[in-house]
CSV table of C-alpha atoms and ligand atoms in Angstrom, one decimal:
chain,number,residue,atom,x,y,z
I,20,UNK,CA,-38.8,30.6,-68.3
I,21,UNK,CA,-40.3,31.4,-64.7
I,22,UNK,CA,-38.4,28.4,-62.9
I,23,UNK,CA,-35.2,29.7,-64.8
I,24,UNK,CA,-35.6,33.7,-63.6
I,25,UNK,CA,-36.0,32.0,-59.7
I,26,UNK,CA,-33.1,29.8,-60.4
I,27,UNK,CA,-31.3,32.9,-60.5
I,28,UNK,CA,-32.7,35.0,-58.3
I,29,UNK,CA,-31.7,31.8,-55.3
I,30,UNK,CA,-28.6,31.9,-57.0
I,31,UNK,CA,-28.0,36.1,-56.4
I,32,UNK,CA,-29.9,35.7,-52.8
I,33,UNK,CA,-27.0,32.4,-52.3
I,34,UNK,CA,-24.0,34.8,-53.2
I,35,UNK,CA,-24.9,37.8,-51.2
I,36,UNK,CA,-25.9,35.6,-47.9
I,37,UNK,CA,-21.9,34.5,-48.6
I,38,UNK,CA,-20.4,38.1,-48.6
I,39,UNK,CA,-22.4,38.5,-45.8
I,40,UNK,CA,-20.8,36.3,-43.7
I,41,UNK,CA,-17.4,37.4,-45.0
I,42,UNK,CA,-16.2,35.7,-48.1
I,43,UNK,CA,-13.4,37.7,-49.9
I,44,UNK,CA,-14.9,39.1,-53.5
I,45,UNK,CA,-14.1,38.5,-57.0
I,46,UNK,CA,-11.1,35.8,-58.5
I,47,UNK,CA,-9.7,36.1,-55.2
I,48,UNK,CA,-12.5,33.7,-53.5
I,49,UNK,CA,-10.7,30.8,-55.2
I,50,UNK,CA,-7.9,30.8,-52.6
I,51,UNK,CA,-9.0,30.7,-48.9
I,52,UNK,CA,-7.1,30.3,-46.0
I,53,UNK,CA,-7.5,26.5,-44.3
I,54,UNK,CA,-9.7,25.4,-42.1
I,55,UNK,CA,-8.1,23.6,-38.8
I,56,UNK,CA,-9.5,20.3,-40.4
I,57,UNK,CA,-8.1,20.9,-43.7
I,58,UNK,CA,-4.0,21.3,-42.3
I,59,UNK,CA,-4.3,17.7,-40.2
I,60,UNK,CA,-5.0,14.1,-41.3
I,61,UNK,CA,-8.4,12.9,-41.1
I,62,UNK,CA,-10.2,10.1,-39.2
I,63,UNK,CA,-9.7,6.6,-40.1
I,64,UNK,CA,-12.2,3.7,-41.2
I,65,UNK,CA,-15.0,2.9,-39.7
I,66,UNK,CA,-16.9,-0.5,-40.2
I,67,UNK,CA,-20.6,0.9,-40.0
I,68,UNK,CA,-20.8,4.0,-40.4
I,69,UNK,CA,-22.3,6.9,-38.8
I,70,UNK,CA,-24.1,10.7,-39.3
I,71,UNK,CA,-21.5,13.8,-38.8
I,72,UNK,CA,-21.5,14.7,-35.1
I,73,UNK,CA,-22.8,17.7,-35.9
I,74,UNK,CA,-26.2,16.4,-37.0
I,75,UNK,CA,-26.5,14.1,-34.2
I,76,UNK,CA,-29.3,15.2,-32.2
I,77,UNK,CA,-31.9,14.4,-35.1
I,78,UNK,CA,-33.8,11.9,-33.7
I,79,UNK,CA,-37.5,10.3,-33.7
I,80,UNK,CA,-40.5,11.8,-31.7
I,81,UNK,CA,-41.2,9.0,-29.0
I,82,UNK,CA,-44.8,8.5,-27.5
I,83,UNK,CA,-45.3,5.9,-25.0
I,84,UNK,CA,-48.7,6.3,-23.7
I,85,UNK,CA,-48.3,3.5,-21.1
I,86,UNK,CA,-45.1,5.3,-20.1
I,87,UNK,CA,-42.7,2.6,-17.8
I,88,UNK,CA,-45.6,0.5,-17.1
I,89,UNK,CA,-45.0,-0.6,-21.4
I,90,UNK,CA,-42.1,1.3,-22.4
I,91,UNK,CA,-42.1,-0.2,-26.4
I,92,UNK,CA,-46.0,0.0,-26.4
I,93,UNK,CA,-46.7,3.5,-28.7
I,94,UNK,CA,-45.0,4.9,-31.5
I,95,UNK,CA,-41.7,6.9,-32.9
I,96,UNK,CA,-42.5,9.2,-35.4
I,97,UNK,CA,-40.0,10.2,-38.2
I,98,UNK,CA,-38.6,13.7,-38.0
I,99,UNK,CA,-39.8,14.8,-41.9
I,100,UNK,CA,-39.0,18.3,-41.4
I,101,UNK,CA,-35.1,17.4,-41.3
I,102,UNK,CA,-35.6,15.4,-44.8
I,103,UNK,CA,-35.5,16.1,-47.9
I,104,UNK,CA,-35.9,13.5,-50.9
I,105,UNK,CA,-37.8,10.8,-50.9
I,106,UNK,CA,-36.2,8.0,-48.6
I,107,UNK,CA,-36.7,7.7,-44.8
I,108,UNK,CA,-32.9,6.9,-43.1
I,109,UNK,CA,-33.5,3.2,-41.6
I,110,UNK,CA,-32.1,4.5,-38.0
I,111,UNK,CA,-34.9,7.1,-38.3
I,112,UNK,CA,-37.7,5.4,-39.8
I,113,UNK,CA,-40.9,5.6,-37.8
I,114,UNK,CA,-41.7,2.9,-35.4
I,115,UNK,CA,-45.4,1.9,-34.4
I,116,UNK,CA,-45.4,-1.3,-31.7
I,117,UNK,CA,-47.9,-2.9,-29.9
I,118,UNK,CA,-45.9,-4.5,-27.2
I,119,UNK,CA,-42.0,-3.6,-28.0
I,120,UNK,CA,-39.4,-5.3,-30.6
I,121,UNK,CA,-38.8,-8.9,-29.7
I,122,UNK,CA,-35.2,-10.2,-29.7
I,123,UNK,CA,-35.6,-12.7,-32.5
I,124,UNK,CA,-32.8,-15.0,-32.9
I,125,UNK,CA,-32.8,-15.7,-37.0
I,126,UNK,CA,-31.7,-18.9,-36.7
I,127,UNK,CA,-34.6,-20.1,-34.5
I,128,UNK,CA,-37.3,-18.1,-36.0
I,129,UNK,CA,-39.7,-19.8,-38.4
I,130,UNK,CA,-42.5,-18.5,-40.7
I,131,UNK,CA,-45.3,-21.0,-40.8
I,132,UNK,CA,-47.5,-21.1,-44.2
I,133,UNK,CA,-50.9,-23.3,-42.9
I,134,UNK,CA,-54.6,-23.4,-43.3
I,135,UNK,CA,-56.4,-23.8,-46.6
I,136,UNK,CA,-53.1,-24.7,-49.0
I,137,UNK,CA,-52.3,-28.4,-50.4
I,138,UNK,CA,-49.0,-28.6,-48.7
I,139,UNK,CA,-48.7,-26.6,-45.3
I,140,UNK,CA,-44.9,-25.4,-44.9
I,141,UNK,CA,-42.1,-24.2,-42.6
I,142,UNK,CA,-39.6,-21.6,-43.8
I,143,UNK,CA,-36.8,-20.8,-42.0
I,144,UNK,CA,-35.1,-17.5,-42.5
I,145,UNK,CA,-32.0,-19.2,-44.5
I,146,UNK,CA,-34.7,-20.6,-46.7
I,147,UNK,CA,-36.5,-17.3,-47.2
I,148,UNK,CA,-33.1,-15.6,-48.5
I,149,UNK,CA,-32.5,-18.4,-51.2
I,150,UNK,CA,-35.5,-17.3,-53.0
I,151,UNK,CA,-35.3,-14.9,-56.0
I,152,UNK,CA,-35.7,-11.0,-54.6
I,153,UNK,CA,-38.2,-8.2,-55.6
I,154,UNK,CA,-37.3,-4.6,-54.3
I,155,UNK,CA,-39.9,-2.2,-54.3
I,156,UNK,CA,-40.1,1.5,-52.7
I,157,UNK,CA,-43.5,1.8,-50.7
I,158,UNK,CA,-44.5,3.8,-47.9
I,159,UNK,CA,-45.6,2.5,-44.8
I,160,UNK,CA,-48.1,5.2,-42.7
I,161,UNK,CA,-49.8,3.9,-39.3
I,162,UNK,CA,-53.7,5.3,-39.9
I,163,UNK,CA,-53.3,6.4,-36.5
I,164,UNK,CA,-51.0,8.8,-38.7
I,165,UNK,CA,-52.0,13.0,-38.0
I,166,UNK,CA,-54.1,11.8,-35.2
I,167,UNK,CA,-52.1,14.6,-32.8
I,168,UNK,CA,-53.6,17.3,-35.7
I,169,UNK,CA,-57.3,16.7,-34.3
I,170,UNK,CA,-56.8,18.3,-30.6
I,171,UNK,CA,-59.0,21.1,-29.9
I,172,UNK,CA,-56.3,23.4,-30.2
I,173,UNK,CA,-53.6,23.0,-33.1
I,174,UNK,CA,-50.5,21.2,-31.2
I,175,UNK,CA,-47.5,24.2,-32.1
I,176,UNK,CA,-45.2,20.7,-32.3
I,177,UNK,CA,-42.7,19.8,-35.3
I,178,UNK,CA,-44.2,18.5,-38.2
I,179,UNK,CA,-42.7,15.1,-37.5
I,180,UNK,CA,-43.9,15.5,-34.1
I,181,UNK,CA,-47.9,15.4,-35.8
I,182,UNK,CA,-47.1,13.6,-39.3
I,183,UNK,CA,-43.9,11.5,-38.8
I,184,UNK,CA,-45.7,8.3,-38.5
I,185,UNK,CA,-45.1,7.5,-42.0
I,186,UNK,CA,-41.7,6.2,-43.9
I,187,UNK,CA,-40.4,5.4,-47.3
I,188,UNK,CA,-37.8,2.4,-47.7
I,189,UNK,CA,-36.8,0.5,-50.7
I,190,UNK,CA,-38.0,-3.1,-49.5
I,191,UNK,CA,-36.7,-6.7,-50.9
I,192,UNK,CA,-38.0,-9.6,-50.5
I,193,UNK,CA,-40.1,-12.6,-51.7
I,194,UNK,CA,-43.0,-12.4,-53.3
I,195,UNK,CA,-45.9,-13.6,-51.0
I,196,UNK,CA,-47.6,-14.8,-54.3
I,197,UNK,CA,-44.7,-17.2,-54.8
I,198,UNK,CA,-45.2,-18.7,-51.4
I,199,UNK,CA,-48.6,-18.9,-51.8
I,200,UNK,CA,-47.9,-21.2,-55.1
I,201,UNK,CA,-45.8,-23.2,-53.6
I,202,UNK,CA,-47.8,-24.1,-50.6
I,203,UNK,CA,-50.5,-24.9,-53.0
I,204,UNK,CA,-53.2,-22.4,-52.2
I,205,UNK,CA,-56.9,-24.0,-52.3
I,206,UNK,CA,-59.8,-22.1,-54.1
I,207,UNK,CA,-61.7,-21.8,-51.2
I,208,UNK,CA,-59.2,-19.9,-49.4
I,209,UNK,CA,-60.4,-16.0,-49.8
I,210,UNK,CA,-58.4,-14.4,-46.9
I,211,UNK,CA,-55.4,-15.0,-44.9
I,212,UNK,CA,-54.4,-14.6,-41.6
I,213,UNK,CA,-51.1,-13.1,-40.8
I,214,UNK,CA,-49.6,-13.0,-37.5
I,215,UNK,CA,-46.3,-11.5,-35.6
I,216,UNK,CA,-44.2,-13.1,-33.0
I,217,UNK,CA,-44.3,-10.6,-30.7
I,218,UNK,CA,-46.0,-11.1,-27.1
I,219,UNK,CA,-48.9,-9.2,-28.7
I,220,UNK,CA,-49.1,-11.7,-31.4
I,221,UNK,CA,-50.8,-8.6,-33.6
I,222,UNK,CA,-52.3,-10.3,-36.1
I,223,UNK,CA,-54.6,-9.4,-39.1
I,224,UNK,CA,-56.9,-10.7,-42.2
I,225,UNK,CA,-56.0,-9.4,-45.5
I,226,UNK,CA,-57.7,-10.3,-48.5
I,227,UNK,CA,-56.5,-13.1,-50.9
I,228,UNK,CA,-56.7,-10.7,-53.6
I,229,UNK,CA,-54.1,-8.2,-52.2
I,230,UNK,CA,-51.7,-11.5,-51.1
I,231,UNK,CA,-51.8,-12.2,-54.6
I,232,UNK,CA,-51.0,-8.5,-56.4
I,233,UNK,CA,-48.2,-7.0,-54.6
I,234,UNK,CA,-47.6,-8.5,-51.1
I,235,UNK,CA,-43.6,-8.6,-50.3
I,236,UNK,CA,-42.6,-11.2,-47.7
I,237,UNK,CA,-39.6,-8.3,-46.9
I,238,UNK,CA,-35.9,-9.4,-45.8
I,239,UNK,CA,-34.1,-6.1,-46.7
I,240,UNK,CA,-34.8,-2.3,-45.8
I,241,UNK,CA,-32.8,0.1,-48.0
I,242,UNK,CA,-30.5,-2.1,-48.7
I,243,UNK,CA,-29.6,-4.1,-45.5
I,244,UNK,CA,-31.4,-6.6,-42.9
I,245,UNK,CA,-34.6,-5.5,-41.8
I,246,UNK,CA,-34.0,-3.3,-38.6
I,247,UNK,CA,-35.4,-5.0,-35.3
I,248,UNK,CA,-38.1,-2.0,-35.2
I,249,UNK,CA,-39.2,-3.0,-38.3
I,250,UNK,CA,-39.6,-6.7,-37.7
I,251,UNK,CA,-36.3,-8.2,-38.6
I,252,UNK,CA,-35.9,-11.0,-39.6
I,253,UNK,CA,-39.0,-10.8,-41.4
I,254,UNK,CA,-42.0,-8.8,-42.0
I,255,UNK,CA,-45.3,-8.6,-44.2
I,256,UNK,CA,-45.1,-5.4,-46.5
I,257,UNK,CA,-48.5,-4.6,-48.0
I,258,UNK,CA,-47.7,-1.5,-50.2
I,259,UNK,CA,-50.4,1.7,-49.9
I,260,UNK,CA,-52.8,0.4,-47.4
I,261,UNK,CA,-52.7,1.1,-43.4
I,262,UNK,CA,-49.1,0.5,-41.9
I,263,UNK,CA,-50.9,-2.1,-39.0
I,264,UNK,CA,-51.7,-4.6,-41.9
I,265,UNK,CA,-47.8,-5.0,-42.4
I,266,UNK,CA,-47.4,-7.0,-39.5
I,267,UNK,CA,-43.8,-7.4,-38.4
I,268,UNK,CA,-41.7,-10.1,-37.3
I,269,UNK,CA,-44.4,-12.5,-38.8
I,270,UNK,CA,-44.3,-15.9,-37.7
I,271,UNK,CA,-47.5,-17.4,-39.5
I,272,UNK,CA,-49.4,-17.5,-42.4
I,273,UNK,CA,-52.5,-19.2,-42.3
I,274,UNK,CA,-55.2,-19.5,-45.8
I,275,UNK,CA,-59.0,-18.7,-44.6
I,276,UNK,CA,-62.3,-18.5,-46.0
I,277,UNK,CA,-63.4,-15.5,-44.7
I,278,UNK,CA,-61.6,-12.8,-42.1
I,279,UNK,CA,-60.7,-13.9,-38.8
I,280,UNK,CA,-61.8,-11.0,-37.0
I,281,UNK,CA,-58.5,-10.1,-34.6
I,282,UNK,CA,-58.6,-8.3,-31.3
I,283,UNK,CA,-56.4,-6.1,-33.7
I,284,UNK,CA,-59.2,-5.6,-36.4
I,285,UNK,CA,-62.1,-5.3,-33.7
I,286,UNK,CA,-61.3,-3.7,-30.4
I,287,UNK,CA,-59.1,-1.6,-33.1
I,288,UNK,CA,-58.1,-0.6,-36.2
I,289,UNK,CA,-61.8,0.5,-36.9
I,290,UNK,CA,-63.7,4.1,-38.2
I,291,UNK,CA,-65.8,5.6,-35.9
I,292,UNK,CA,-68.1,7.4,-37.8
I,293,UNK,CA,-71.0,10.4,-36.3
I,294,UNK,CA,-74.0,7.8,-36.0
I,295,UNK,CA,-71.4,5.8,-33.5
I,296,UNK,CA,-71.0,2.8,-36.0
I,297,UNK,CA,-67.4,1.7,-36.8
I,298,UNK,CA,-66.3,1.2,-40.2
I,299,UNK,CA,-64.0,-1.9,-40.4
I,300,UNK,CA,-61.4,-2.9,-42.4
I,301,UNK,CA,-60.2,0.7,-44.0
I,302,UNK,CA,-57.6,-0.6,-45.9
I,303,UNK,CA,-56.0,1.6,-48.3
I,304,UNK,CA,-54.4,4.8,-47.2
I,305,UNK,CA,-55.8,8.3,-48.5
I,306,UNK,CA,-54.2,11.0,-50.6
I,307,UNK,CA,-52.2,13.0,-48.6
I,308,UNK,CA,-49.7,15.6,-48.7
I,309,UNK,CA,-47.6,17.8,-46.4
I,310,UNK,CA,-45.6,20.7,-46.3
I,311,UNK,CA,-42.3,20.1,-44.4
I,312,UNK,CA,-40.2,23.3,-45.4
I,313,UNK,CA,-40.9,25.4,-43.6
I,314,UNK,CA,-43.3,23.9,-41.3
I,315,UNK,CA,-44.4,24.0,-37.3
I,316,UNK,CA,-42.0,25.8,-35.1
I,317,UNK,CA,-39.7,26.7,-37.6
I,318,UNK,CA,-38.7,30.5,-38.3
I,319,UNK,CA,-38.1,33.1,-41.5
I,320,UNK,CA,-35.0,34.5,-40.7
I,321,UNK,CA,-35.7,37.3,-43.5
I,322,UNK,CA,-37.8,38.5,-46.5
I,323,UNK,CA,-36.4,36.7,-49.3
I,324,UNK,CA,-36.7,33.8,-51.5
I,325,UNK,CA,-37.7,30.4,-50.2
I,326,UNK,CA,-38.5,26.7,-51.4
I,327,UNK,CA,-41.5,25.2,-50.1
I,328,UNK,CA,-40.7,21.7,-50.2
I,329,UNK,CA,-42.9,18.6,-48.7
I,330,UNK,CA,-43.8,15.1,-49.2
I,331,UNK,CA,-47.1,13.5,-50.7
I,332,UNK,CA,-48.1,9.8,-51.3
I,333,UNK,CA,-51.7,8.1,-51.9
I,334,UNK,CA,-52.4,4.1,-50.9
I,335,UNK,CA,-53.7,4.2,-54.2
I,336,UNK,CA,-50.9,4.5,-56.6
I,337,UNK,CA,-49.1,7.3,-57.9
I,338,UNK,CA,-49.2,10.8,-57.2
I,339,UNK,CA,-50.7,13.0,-60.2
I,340,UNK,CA,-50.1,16.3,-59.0
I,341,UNK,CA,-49.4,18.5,-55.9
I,342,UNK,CA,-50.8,22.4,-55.8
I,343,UNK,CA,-49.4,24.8,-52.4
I,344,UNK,CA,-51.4,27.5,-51.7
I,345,UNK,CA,-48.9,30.6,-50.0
I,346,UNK,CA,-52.4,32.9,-49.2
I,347,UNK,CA,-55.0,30.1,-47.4
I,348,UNK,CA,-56.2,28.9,-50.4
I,349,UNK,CA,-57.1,31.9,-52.4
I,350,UNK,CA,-54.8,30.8,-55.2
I,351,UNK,CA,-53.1,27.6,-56.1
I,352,UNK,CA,-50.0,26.9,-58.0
I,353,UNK,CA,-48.6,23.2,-59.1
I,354,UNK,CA,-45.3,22.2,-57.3
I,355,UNK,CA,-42.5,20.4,-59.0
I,356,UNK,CA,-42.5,16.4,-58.3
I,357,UNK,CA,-39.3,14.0,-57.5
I,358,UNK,CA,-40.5,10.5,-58.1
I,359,UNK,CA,-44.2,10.9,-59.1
I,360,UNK,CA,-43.7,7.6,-61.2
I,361,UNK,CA,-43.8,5.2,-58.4
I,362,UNK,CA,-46.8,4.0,-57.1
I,363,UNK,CA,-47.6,3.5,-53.2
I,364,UNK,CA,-44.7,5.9,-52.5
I,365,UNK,CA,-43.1,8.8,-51.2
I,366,UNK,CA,-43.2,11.8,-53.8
I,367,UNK,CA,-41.2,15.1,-53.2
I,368,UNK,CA,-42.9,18.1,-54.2
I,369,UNK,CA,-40.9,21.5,-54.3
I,370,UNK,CA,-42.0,25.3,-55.4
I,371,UNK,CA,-40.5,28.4,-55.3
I,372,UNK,CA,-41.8,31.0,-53.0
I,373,UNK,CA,-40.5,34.7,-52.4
I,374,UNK,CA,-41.8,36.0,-48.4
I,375,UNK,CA,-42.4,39.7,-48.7
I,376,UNK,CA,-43.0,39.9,-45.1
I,377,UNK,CA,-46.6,39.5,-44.8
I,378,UNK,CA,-48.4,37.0,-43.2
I,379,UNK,CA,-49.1,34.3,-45.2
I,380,UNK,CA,-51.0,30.2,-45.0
I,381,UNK,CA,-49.2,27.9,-46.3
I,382,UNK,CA,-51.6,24.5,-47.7
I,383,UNK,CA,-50.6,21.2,-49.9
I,384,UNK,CA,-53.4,19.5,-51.6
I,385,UNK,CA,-52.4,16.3,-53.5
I,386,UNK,CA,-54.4,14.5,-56.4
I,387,UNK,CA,-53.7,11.0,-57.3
I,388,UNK,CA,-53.8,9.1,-60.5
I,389,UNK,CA,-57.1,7.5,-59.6
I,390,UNK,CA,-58.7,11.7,-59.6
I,391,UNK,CA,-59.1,11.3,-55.2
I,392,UNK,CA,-58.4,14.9,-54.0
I,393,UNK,CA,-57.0,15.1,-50.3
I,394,UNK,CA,-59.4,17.0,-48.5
I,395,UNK,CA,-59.9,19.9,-46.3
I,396,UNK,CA,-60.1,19.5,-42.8
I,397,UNK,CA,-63.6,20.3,-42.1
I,398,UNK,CA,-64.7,17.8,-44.8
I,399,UNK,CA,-62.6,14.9,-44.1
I,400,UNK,CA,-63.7,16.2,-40.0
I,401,UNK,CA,-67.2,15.9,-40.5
I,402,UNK,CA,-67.0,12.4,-42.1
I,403,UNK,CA,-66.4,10.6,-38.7
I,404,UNK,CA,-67.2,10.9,-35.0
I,405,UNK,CA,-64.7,13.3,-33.1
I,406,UNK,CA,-63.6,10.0,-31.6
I,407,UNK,CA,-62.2,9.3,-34.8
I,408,UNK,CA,-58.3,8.8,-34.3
I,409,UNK,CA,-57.7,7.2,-37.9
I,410,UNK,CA,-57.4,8.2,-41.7
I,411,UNK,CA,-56.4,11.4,-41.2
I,412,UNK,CA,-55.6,12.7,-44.7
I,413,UNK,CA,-56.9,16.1,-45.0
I,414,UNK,CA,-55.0,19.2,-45.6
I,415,UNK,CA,-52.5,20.7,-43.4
I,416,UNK,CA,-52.2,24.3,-42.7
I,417,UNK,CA,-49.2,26.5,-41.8
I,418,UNK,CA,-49.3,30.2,-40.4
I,419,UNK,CA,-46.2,32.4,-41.1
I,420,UNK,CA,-46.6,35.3,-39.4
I,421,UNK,CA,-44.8,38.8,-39.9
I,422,UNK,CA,-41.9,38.1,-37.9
I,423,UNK,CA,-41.5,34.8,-40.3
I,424,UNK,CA,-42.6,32.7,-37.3
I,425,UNK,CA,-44.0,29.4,-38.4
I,426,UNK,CA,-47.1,27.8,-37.0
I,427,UNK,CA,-49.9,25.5,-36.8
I,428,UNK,CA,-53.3,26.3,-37.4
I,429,UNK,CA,-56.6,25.0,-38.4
I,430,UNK,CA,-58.2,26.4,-41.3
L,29,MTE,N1,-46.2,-7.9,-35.1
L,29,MTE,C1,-46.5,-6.6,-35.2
L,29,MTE,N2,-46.6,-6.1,-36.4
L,29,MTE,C2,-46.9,-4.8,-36.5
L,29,MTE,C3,-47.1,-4.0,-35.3
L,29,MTE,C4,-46.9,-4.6,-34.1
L,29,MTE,O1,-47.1,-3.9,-33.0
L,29,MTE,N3,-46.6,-5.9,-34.0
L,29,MTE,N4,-47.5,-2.6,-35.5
L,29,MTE,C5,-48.2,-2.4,-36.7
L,29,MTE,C6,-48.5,-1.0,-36.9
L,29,MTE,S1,-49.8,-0.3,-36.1
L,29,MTE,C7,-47.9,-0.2,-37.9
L,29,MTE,S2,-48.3,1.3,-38.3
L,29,MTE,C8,-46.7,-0.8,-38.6
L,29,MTE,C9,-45.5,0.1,-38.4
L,29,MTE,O2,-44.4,-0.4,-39.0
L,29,MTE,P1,-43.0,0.3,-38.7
L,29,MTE,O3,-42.8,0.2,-37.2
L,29,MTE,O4,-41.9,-0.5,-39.4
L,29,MTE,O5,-43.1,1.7,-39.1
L,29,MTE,O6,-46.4,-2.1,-38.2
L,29,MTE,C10,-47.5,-2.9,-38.0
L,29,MTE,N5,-47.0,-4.3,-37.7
L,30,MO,MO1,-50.4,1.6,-37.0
């Protein structure tokens, strides 16, 4: 009954923003005069195909810390406030390398299986595509993720700008399991190693347990070849826990008995917590949730009805439910969900809203099947040290202000 009446009332809002801008009334509205590109032939075929011009300038957030002196060392993050749905565009999915993408010839490359297994093996990457495929959609979010939401001051930046270090593909692959089996895995092997083949060599240990449940040796990214940013011709996708464990362009597998304790799981990749200890090996990601319509920087234009629309995803399975606040968290109400049935990934959440022109907070606050409540800032803040760069998963908090100016602030 209530989603109905605001169908409706978008629908009146719709029509009269159209006679606004100068559509003829009534039965007459069927027949309008041409556009210059509806009186001439169009544009050919093309073989890979390409945005319209006019959305060109959408493009990742790039950070590169090391500036010239490492130009692929630092991250891309995903512009989220231009999505909507669920699936992160390959071209703009966000990137996160250590020392840049290597130009990997797919005929050369090899993935070496070694260590604690009966039979050690070589796959090439012709041999990894004649296995049976799995396609899953997962997530991937760096734990760096939200670290630029922990300056002193709240960053008045793009949500993507802040949040963007997180994607959602539809991955294929092989099953690392099967590989696993096939090598002949040994009991006493309890952890793997797993290492790229770029000149950082980023390698990590990931329990045996995981390897077995839902690991993806992936191939395909929505559809086509792994992009080179994403570690074509093959990466490790470990679905829900911290985006560095899925190394990229992996070139070795090797079966352990206990964790092999990488520069990449020592020097970082660890908690700092407020008695100075580091917590190690924070693998899954937290429940978390975002508003990206409207969000940072945007504007109102006018009093009216909007959709408040975001994105919210837990390492821990499936999403159960997302509630938006409009008034800093003195009420709640639960938001629609698109895709709330798949675990480990990307769920839309969407609500009505009408802006009367007051100021207003805007929160998202995202439960997930296992009960785990995303928290608020001051919570999750006073878990770690302020050194703390990692697991950033607490609520996010937009200011509209009268003029229906949109931005950033800590609450
Ligand atoms: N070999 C290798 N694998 C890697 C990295 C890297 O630098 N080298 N970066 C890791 C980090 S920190 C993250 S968050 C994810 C990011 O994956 P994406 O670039 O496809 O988003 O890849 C991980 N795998
Ligand atoms: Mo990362």
């Amino acid at each position: 009954m209530e989603k109905k009446r605001s169908r409706r009332r978008f629908l009146k809002q719709g029509a009269v923003l159209l006679s606004g801008a100068g559509m003829a009334q009534g039965a007459e509205s069927q027949e309008r005069a041409g556009e210059p590109w509806e009186r001439v032939y169009g544009a050919g075929f093309r073989g890979y195909g390409q945005p319209s011009r006019f959305e060109q300038p959408v493009q990742r957030y790039v950070f590169r810390p090391y500036g010239d002196l490492a130009p692929g060392s630092g991250a891309a993050l995903a512009p989220i406030e231009r999505f909507e749905g669920i699936i992160t565009p390959s071209s703009l999915h966000n990137e996160r390398s250590h020392s840049g993408v290597p130009d990997i010839d797919p005929s050369a490359h090899r993935l070496l299986l070694h260590g604690l297994v009966a039979r050690p093996l070589t796959f090439t990457v012709d041999a990894l595509l004649s296995y049976p495929m799995t396609s899953r959609i997962h997530f991937i979010e760096c734990s760096g993720n939200s670290n630029r939401a922990l300056t002193p001051k709240p960053m008045q930046v793009p949500a993507g700008a802040m949040h963007g270090n997180i994607a959602c593909s539809e991955w294929t692959g092989v099953p690392l399991a099967m590989l696993l089996e096939e090598a002949g895995l040994q009991p006493q092997a309890k952890w793997l190693l797993a290492e790229g083949a770029d000149s950082a060599h980023m390698s990590r240990s990931i329990p045996i347990e995981k390897a077995l449940d839902d690991a993806l040796i992936a191939l395909y990214q929505n559809g086509e070849r792994l992009r080179p940013e994403q570690g074509y011709p093959v990466r490790l996708l470990l679905p829900g826990w911290e985006g560095n464990m899925s190394v990229k362009w992996l070139r070795r597998i090797k079966a352990t008995d206990g964790p092999t304790h990488t520069k990449d799981e020592t020097s970082k990749y660890t908690d700092l917590l407020p008695d100075g200890k580091a917590l190690q090996f924070t693998y899954e990601m937290g429940v978390k949730s975002v508003i990206t319509k409207p969000s940072s920087t945007m504007k109102l234009p006018r009093p009216g009805l909007y959709e408040i629309s975001g994105i919210a995803w837990s390492g821990a399975g499936r999403i159960r439910g997302v509630e938006v606040t409009t008034d800093g968290g003195a009420t709640w109400r639960e938001a629609a969900l698109y895709g709330e049935e798949r675990p480990k990934a990307l769920v839309r959440f969407r609500l009505p809203w009408e802006w009367k022109g007051a100021p207003a907070m805007l929160q998202s606050r995202a439960t997930d099947e296992k009960g785990r409540v995303q928290p608020p800032r001051n919570e999750w803040l006073a878990r770690y040290s302020p050194a703390n760069g990692f697991h950033n998963n607490s609520i996010v908090t937009w200011s509209v202000d009268a003029d229906g100016s949109v931005h950033h602030v800590y609450a």
